[in-house]
Coordinates of C-alpha atoms in Angstrom, one line a residue:
X1 CA -215.4 -130.8 10.7
X2 CA -214.1 -127.4 11.7
X3 CA -215.4 -124.4 9.8
X4 CA -212.9 -122.4 7.9
X5 CA -213.1 -118.7 9.0
X6 CA -212.0 -117.5 5.6
X7 CA -215.1 -119.1 4.0
X8 CA -217.5 -117.0 6.2
X9 CA -216.7 -113.8 4.4
X10 CA -217.7 -112.9 0.8
X11 CA -214.8 -113.4 -1.5
X12 CA -215.0 -109.8 -2.8
X13 CA -214.5 -108.5 0.7
X14 CA -211.2 -110.3 1.3
X15 CA -209.1 -108.0 3.5
X16 CA -212.0 -105.8 4.4
X17 CA -211.0 -103.6 7.3
X18 CA -212.5 -101.0 9.6
X19 CA -212.4 -97.4 8.6
X20 CA -208.8 -96.2 9.2
X21 CA -209.7 -92.8 10.7
X22 CA -211.8 -94.2 13.4
X23 CA -209.2 -96.9 14.3
X24 CA -206.5 -94.3 14.5
X25 CA -208.6 -91.9 16.6
X26 CA -209.2 -94.7 19.1
X27 CA -205.5 -95.3 19.3
X28 CA -204.7 -91.6 19.8
X29 CA -207.3 -91.3 22.5
X30 CA -205.7 -94.1 24.4
X31 CA -202.3 -92.4 24.2
X32 CA -203.6 -89.0 25.3
X33 CA -205.5 -90.6 28.2
X34 CA -202.1 -92.1 29.3
X35 CA -200.6 -88.6 29.5
X36 CA -198.8 -88.5 26.1
X37 CA -198.8 -85.3 24.2
X38 CA -200.0 -85.9 20.7
X39 CA -200.7 -83.4 17.9
X40 CA -203.8 -85.1 16.5
X41 CA -204.1 -83.8 12.9
X42 CA -205.7 -87.0 11.6
X43 CA -209.4 -86.8 12.7
X44 CA -212.1 -84.5 11.3
X45 CA -214.3 -83.9 14.3
X46 CA -215.7 -80.5 14.9
X47 CA -213.9 -79.0 18.0
X48 CA -216.7 -76.4 18.7
X49 CA -219.5 -76.7 21.3
X50 CA -223.1 -77.0 20.2
X51 CA -225.3 -74.0 20.7
X52 CA -227.1 -73.4 24.0
X53 CA -230.4 -73.6 22.1
X54 CA -229.5 -77.1 20.9
X55 CA -228.6 -78.2 24.4
X56 CA -231.9 -76.9 25.8
X57 CA -233.9 -78.4 23.0
X58 CA -232.4 -81.9 23.4
X59 CA -233.0 -81.8 27.1
X60 CA -236.6 -80.8 26.6
X61 CA -237.2 -83.7 24.1
X62 CA -235.5 -86.4 26.1
X63 CA -239.0 -87.9 26.9
X64 CA -239.7 -88.6 23.2
X65 CA -239.6 -92.4 22.9
X66 CA -242.0 -93.3 20.0
X67 CA -240.8 -94.9 16.8
X68 CA -241.0 -92.1 14.2
X69 CA -241.8 -92.0 10.5
X70 CA -239.0 -93.8 8.5
X71 CA -238.2 -90.6 6.5
X72 CA -238.2 -88.4 9.6
X73 CA -240.8 -86.2 11.3
X74 CA -242.4 -83.7 9.0
X75 CA -241.4 -80.7 11.2
X76 CA -237.7 -81.6 10.8
X77 CA -238.0 -82.2 7.0
X78 CA -239.6 -78.8 6.6
X79 CA -236.9 -77.2 8.7
X80 CA -234.3 -78.8 6.5
X81 CA -236.0 -77.3 3.4
X82 CA -236.1 -73.9 5.0
X83 CA -232.4 -74.2 6.0
X84 CA -231.3 -74.9 2.5
X85 CA -233.6 -72.2 1.0
X86 CA -231.9 -69.7 3.3
X87 CA -228.3 -70.8 2.8
X88 CA -228.3 -72.3 -0.7
X89 CA -231.2 -70.7 -2.5
X90 CA -232.8 -74.1 -3.1
X91 CA -236.6 -74.7 -3.4
X92 CA -237.0 -78.2 -2.1
X93 CA -240.0 -80.0 -0.5
X94 CA -240.3 -82.0 2.7
X95 CA -241.6 -85.1 0.8
X96 CA -238.2 -85.2 -1.0
X97 CA -236.2 -85.5 2.2
X98 CA -235.1 -88.6 4.1
X99 CA -233.5 -88.3 7.6
X100 CA -231.2 -91.0 8.9
X101 CA -228.8 -91.8 11.7
X102 CA -226.0 -90.0 10.0
X103 CA -225.6 -89.4 6.3
X104 CA -223.1 -92.3 6.0
X105 CA -226.0 -94.8 6.5
X106 CA -228.0 -93.1 3.8
X107 CA -225.1 -93.3 1.4
X108 CA -224.9 -97.0 2.1
X109 CA -228.6 -97.7 1.6
X110 CA -228.6 -95.8 -1.7
X111 CA -225.7 -98.0 -2.9
X112 CA -227.5 -101.1 -1.8
X113 CA -230.6 -100.3 -3.9
X114 CA -228.9 -98.6 -6.9
X115 CA -228.6 -100.5 -10.2
X116 CA -225.8 -99.2 -12.3
X117 CA -222.1 -98.1 -12.3
X118 CA -220.6 -96.2 -9.4
X119 CA -217.8 -93.5 -9.9
X120 CA -215.7 -92.1 -7.1
X121 CA -212.9 -89.6 -7.1
X122 CA -209.2 -89.9 -6.1
X123 CA -208.6 -88.5 -3.6
X124 CA -212.0 -88.8 -1.8
X125 CA -213.5 -89.6 1.6
X126 CA -212.4 -93.0 2.7
X127 CA -215.8 -94.6 3.2
X128 CA -217.2 -94.3 -0.3
X129 CA -215.3 -97.1 -2.0
X130 CA -215.6 -99.7 0.8
X131 CA -219.3 -98.9 1.1
X132 CA -219.8 -99.5 -2.6
X133 CA -218.0 -102.8 -2.4
X134 CA -220.1 -103.8 0.6
X135 CA -223.2 -103.0 -1.4
X136 CA -222.0 -105.2 -4.3
X137 CA -220.5 -102.6 -6.6
X138 CA -216.9 -102.3 -8.0
X139 CA -216.5 -98.5 -8.4
X140 CA -214.6 -96.8 -11.1
X141 CA -212.0 -94.4 -9.7
X142 CA -211.5 -91.0 -11.5
X143 CA -208.2 -89.5 -10.6
X144 CA -208.0 -85.8 -10.0
X145 CA -204.8 -83.7 -9.9
X146 CA -203.0 -81.1 -7.7
X147 CA -202.7 -78.8 -10.7
X148 CA -206.5 -78.6 -10.9
X149 CA -206.8 -78.1 -7.1
X150 CA -207.9 -81.7 -6.8
X151 CA -211.2 -81.0 -8.6
X152 CA -212.6 -83.4 -11.2
X153 CA -212.5 -81.8 -14.7
X154 CA -214.9 -82.2 -17.5
X155 CA -212.2 -83.9 -19.6
X156 CA -211.4 -86.7 -17.1
X157 CA -215.1 -87.1 -16.2
X158 CA -216.0 -87.5 -19.9
X159 CA -213.2 -90.1 -20.4
X160 CA -214.4 -92.2 -17.4
X161 CA -218.0 -92.1 -18.3
X162 CA -217.4 -93.0 -22.0
X163 CA -215.9 -96.3 -20.8
X164 CA -219.2 -97.3 -19.1
X165 CA -222.0 -99.0 -21.0
X166 CA -224.3 -99.0 -18.0
X167 CA -227.7 -97.3 -18.4
X168 CA -227.5 -95.8 -14.9
X169 CA -224.4 -94.1 -13.5
X170 CA -223.8 -92.3 -10.2
X171 CA -220.9 -90.0 -9.3
X172 CA -220.0 -89.4 -5.6
X173 CA -218.2 -86.2 -4.7
X174 CA -217.8 -83.9 -1.7
X175 CA -218.0 -80.0 -1.7
X176 CA -216.3 -78.5 0.1
X177 CA -214.0 -81.5 -0.2
X178 CA -212.8 -84.0 2.3
X179 CA -209.8 -84.6 2.2
X180 CA -208.5 -81.7 0.2
X181 CA -210.4 -78.6 1.4
X182 CA -211.1 -77.5 -2.2
X183 CA -214.4 -76.1 -3.3
X184 CA -216.4 -76.0 -6.6
X185 CA -217.7 -72.7 -7.8
X186 CA -220.5 -71.8 -10.3
X187 CA -218.0 -71.8 -13.2
X188 CA -216.8 -75.3 -12.3
X189 CA -220.4 -76.6 -12.1
X190 CA -221.4 -75.1 -15.4
X191 CA -218.6 -76.9 -17.1
X192 CA -219.3 -80.2 -15.4
X193 CA -223.1 -80.1 -15.8
X194 CA -222.8 -80.4 -19.6
X195 CA -221.0 -83.7 -19.2
X196 CA -223.4 -84.9 -16.4
X197 CA -226.5 -84.2 -18.5
X198 CA -225.0 -85.7 -21.6
X199 CA -224.5 -89.0 -19.8
X200 CA -227.6 -88.7 -17.6
X201 CA -225.5 -89.1 -14.4
X202 CA -226.9 -89.1 -10.9
X203 CA -224.6 -87.2 -8.5
X204 CA -224.5 -88.0 -4.8
X205 CA -223.3 -84.5 -3.7
X206 CA -222.0 -84.6 -0.1
X207 CA -222.3 -81.0 1.0
X208 CA -222.1 -81.5 4.8
X209 CA -219.3 -78.8 4.9
X210 CA -221.4 -76.4 2.8
X211 CA -222.0 -73.9 5.6
X212 CA -218.2 -74.0 6.3
X213 CA -217.2 -72.6 2.9
X214 CA -214.8 -69.9 4.0
X215 CA -216.2 -67.4 1.5
X216 CA -219.7 -67.8 3.0
X217 CA -220.9 -68.4 -0.5
X218 CA -221.4 -72.2 -0.9
X219 CA -222.4 -73.2 -4.4
X220 CA -224.6 -76.3 -4.3
X221 CA -224.6 -78.5 -7.3
X222 CA -228.4 -78.9 -6.8
X223 CA -228.8 -75.3 -7.9
X224 CA -227.3 -76.1 -11.4
X225 CA -228.2 -79.7 -11.9
X226 CA -231.5 -80.1 -9.9
X227 CA -232.8 -83.0 -11.9
X228 CA -229.8 -85.3 -11.1
X229 CA -228.4 -84.2 -7.7
X230 CA -229.0 -85.9 -4.5
X231 CA -227.9 -83.5 -1.8
X232 CA -226.4 -85.0 1.3
X233 CA -225.8 -83.1 4.6
X234 CA -226.3 -83.3 8.4
X235 CA -225.4 -81.9 11.7
X236 CA -221.9 -83.3 12.2
X237 CA -219.8 -80.4 10.8
X238 CA -221.4 -76.9 10.9
X239 CA -223.6 -77.8 13.9
X240 CA -220.7 -79.6 15.7
X241 CA -223.0 -82.5 16.6
X242 CA -221.3 -85.5 15.1
X243 CA -222.3 -87.7 18.0
X244 CA -225.9 -86.9 17.5
X245 CA -225.7 -89.0 14.3
X246 CA -228.3 -87.2 12.3
X247 CA -228.0 -86.8 8.5
X248 CA -230.3 -86.4 5.6
X249 CA -230.6 -86.7 1.8
X250 CA -232.7 -84.5 -0.4
X251 CA -233.8 -86.2 -3.7
X252 CA -235.0 -84.5 -6.8
X253 CA -238.6 -85.4 -7.6
X254 CA -237.7 -87.3 -10.8
X255 CA -235.7 -89.8 -8.7
X256 CA -238.7 -90.7 -6.5
X257 CA -238.3 -94.4 -7.2
X258 CA -234.8 -94.4 -5.7
X259 CA -236.0 -92.4 -2.7
X260 CA -238.9 -94.9 -2.1
X261 CA -236.4 -97.8 -2.4
X262 CA -234.1 -96.2 0.2
X263 CA -237.0 -95.6 2.5
X264 CA -237.9 -99.3 2.2
X265 CA -234.4 -100.3 3.0
X266 CA -234.3 -97.9 5.9
X267 CA -237.5 -99.5 7.3
X268 CA -235.7 -102.9 7.3
X269 CA -232.5 -101.6 8.8
X270 CA -232.5 -98.6 11.2
X271 CA -236.3 -98.0 11.4
X272 CA -235.9 -94.3 12.2
X273 CA -233.4 -91.8 13.5
X274 CA -233.4 -91.2 17.2
X275 CA -236.6 -89.4 18.4
X276 CA -235.1 -86.9 20.9
X277 CA -232.4 -86.0 18.3
X278 CA -235.0 -85.4 15.5
X279 CA -237.1 -83.1 17.7
X280 CA -234.1 -81.2 19.0
X281 CA -232.7 -80.8 15.4
X282 CA -235.9 -78.9 14.4
X283 CA -234.7 -76.1 16.7
X284 CA -231.1 -76.4 15.6
X285 CA -232.0 -76.0 11.9
X286 CA -234.3 -73.0 12.3
X287 CA -232.7 -70.1 10.7
X288 CA -232.2 -67.2 13.2
X289 CA -229.6 -64.7 14.1
X290 CA -228.0 -67.0 16.6
X291 CA -227.5 -69.7 14.0
X292 CA -226.1 -67.3 11.4
X293 CA -223.7 -65.7 13.9
X294 CA -222.5 -69.2 15.1
X295 CA -221.8 -70.3 11.6
X296 CA -220.0 -67.1 10.7
X297 CA -217.7 -67.4 13.7
X298 CA -216.9 -71.0 12.9
X299 CA -216.2 -70.1 9.2
X300 CA -213.7 -67.4 10.0
X301 CA -211.9 -69.4 12.7
X302 CA -211.5 -72.3 10.4
X303 CA -210.4 -70.0 7.6
X304 CA -207.7 -68.5 9.8
X305 CA -206.4 -71.9 11.0
X306 CA -206.4 -73.3 7.4
X307 CA -204.5 -70.3 6.2
X308 CA -202.0 -70.6 9.0
X309 CA -201.3 -74.3 8.2
X310 CA -201.0 -73.6 4.5
X311 CA -198.6 -70.7 5.0
X312 CA -196.2 -72.5 7.3
X313 CA -196.1 -75.8 5.4
X314 CA -195.6 -74.2 2.0
X315 CA -193.0 -71.9 3.4
X316 CA -190.7 -74.9 3.8
X317 CA -191.5 -76.4 0.4
X318 CA -194.5 -78.6 1.1
X319 CA -197.0 -78.6 -1.9
X320 CA -200.6 -77.8 -0.8
X321 CA -203.7 -76.3 -2.2
X322 CA -204.9 -73.6 0.2
X323 CA -208.1 -74.9 1.9
X324 CA -211.3 -73.0 1.0
X325 CA -213.7 -74.8 3.3
X326 CA -214.1 -77.5 5.9
X327 CA -211.5 -79.0 8.2
X328 CA -208.8 -80.3 5.9
X329 CA -205.9 -79.8 3.5
X330 CA -204.1 -82.4 1.4
X331 CA -200.3 -81.6 1.5
X332 CA -197.7 -83.4 -0.6
X333 CA -194.3 -83.9 1.2
X334 CA -192.4 -84.7 -2.0
X335 CA -189.8 -82.1 -0.9
X336 CA -188.4 -84.6 1.7
X337 CA -188.5 -87.8 -0.5
X338 CA -184.7 -88.0 -0.9
X339 CA -184.1 -87.6 2.8
X340 CA -186.7 -90.2 3.6
X341 CA -185.3 -92.6 1.0
X342 CA -182.0 -92.6 2.9
X343 CA -184.0 -93.7 6.0
X344 CA -185.6 -96.5 4.0
X345 CA -189.0 -94.7 3.9
X346 CA -190.7 -94.8 0.5
X347 CA -194.5 -94.8 1.2
X348 CA -196.9 -92.2 2.8
X349 CA -197.8 -94.7 5.5
X350 CA -194.2 -95.2 6.5
X351 CA -193.7 -91.4 6.4
X352 CA -196.7 -90.9 8.7
X353 CA -195.4 -93.5 11.1
X354 CA -192.1 -91.8 11.2
X355 CA -193.5 -88.3 11.7
X356 CA -195.5 -89.7 14.6
X357 CA -192.5 -91.4 16.1
X358 CA -190.2 -88.3 15.6
X359 CA -192.5 -85.4 16.6
X360 CA -195.8 -87.0 17.8
X361 CA -197.9 -85.5 14.9
X362 CA -200.6 -87.8 13.8
X363 CA -201.5 -87.7 10.0
X364 CA -203.3 -90.0 7.6
X365 CA -201.6 -91.1 4.4
X366 CA -203.2 -90.3 1.1
X367 CA -202.8 -93.9 0.0
X368 CA -204.4 -96.2 0.0
X369 CA -207.3 -95.0 2.2
X370 CA -208.0 -91.9 0.2
X371 CA -207.3 -93.8 -3.1
X372 CA -203.9 -92.2 -3.8
X373 CA -200.8 -94.2 -4.9
X374 CA -199.1 -95.6 -1.8
X375 CA -195.8 -94.1 -2.7
X376 CA -197.2 -90.6 -3.3
X377 CA -196.2 -88.6 -0.2
X378 CA -199.7 -87.0 0.3
X379 CA -201.5 -86.9 3.6
X380 CA -204.9 -85.8 4.8
X381 CA -204.3 -83.1 7.5
X382 CA -207.1 -82.1 9.8
X383 CA -206.6 -78.7 11.4
X384 CA -209.2 -78.9 14.1
X385 CA -207.1 -80.2 17.0
X386 CA -207.8 -77.3 19.3
X387 CA -210.3 -76.3 22.0
X388 CA -213.2 -74.9 20.0
X389 CA -214.9 -73.4 23.1
X390 CA -211.9 -71.2 23.7
X391 CA -211.6 -70.2 20.1
X392 CA -215.3 -69.5 19.7
X393 CA -215.4 -67.3 22.9
X394 CA -212.4 -65.3 21.6
X395 CA -214.0 -64.8 18.2
X396 CA -217.3 -63.7 19.8
X397 CA -215.4 -61.3 22.1
X398 CA -213.8 -59.8 19.0
X399 CA -217.1 -59.4 17.2
X400 CA -217.9 -60.2 13.6
X401 CA -217.3 -56.6 12.5
X402 CA -213.6 -56.8 13.3
X403 CA -211.1 -59.2 11.8
X404 CA -209.4 -61.7 14.0
X405 CA -206.1 -60.6 15.4
X406 CA -202.9 -61.8 13.7
X407 CA -201.9 -64.0 16.6
X408 CA -205.4 -65.6 17.0
X409 CA -204.4 -69.1 15.8
X410 CA -201.3 -69.4 18.0
X411 CA -203.1 -68.0 21.0
X412 CA -206.5 -69.7 20.8
X413 CA -205.9 -72.8 18.6
X414 CA -202.7 -73.7 20.3
X415 CA -202.6 -77.5 19.8
X416 CA -203.0 -77.2 16.0
X417 CA -200.5 -74.4 15.8
X418 CA -198.0 -76.3 17.8
X419 CA -198.5 -79.4 15.7
X420 CA -197.9 -77.5 12.5
X421 CA -194.7 -76.0 13.9
X422 CA -193.5 -79.4 14.9
X423 CA -194.3 -80.7 11.4
X424 CA -192.6 -77.7 9.8
X425 CA -189.5 -78.2 11.9
X426 CA -189.5 -81.9 11.0
X427 CA -189.5 -81.0 7.3
X428 CA -186.6 -78.6 7.8
X429 CA -184.7 -81.3 9.7
X430 CA -185.2 -83.8 6.8
X431 CA -184.1 -81.2 4.3
X432 CA -181.0 -80.3 6.4
X433 CA -180.0 -84.0 6.6
X434 CA -179.7 -84.1 2.8
X435 CA -177.9 -80.8 2.4
X436 CA -175.2 -81.9 5.0
X437 CA -174.4 -85.1 3.2

């Protein structure tokens, strides 16, 4: 008797699909390899080179082949603590750190061992809800709004938590945020912490973009809610080492049982993060003048590009919160809805497909991947489609004591600037088509 393929997959994973951003990125790479010009504003990979120190350290540690401690070598965990002491003012200990092959794996293992209700935001990073389902949870989605700069408020957090009767609750959020580019400040945290403490909520705080807060003043939730915050970070963003696949979580001491359970799960799954990468990361995370200057250059370049994108899109009527950190913004193209409707386009996915066909700009729709309504015309726009080596050299030549020149983005971040201009002109074209009818 032939086996039915649909019976091989758990019923609650019906329609389970690969992560949309990775699939789209592979498609774009194939197109660009064939010679097609594509303005790839849909993938959040750091465009910048890793530091020379990191390159040398990785080369010097290529002979490290032993299996390492599941939680990571102590030298690396100590370096992580020192890094966050310097940049975030946190006093954390090496025994509270676990290192993994990317923070994504550590999120998943946490969800596998956690017993309780899971809460995620809308919009949020596309992996959280699928991971939760894969781990056997059905998350509650808390909707945020443009008028609040896409931040969760104490009111909508309170309403969501009141509906849960579970003893244990975990909220997953990102700061600076992916996909919106918004950030949480001390005032925001003080308001939210009252609700979090009242309901005894654990927060998985993804702060992998923390060093790329454009103000240079990242505000970690762990500073205001130390007993309930699990801080997540890694080398993918500020260190421009996504392919190194090294992430880590820092647990508060009172959640030791959860950390021990995640360590146990790690021992049964990935065993340990790559040995050469761990040893090389010790050097990368050591706080020195080179590291501080590198991060400062990246911050101001990204701030300039984000500001450029926001200015030119809002200039033609697109709604968007100005990004305050990271690689992203989350614009709403409601201004062209009437024009698109005349073309039979009613969803964000259809709009993104049309934009790609019309002007070769790749975007990701807000819904459903980022948990927005499919007919809402929001998109996740990544403004890092430029040669980071060129931009970094130009910023270094300018020096940190001088501001970047006004034409910096158009001159040194050309692909992103060209993509934004193509998108801007596309919006104008759609608006013109309505006014002429």
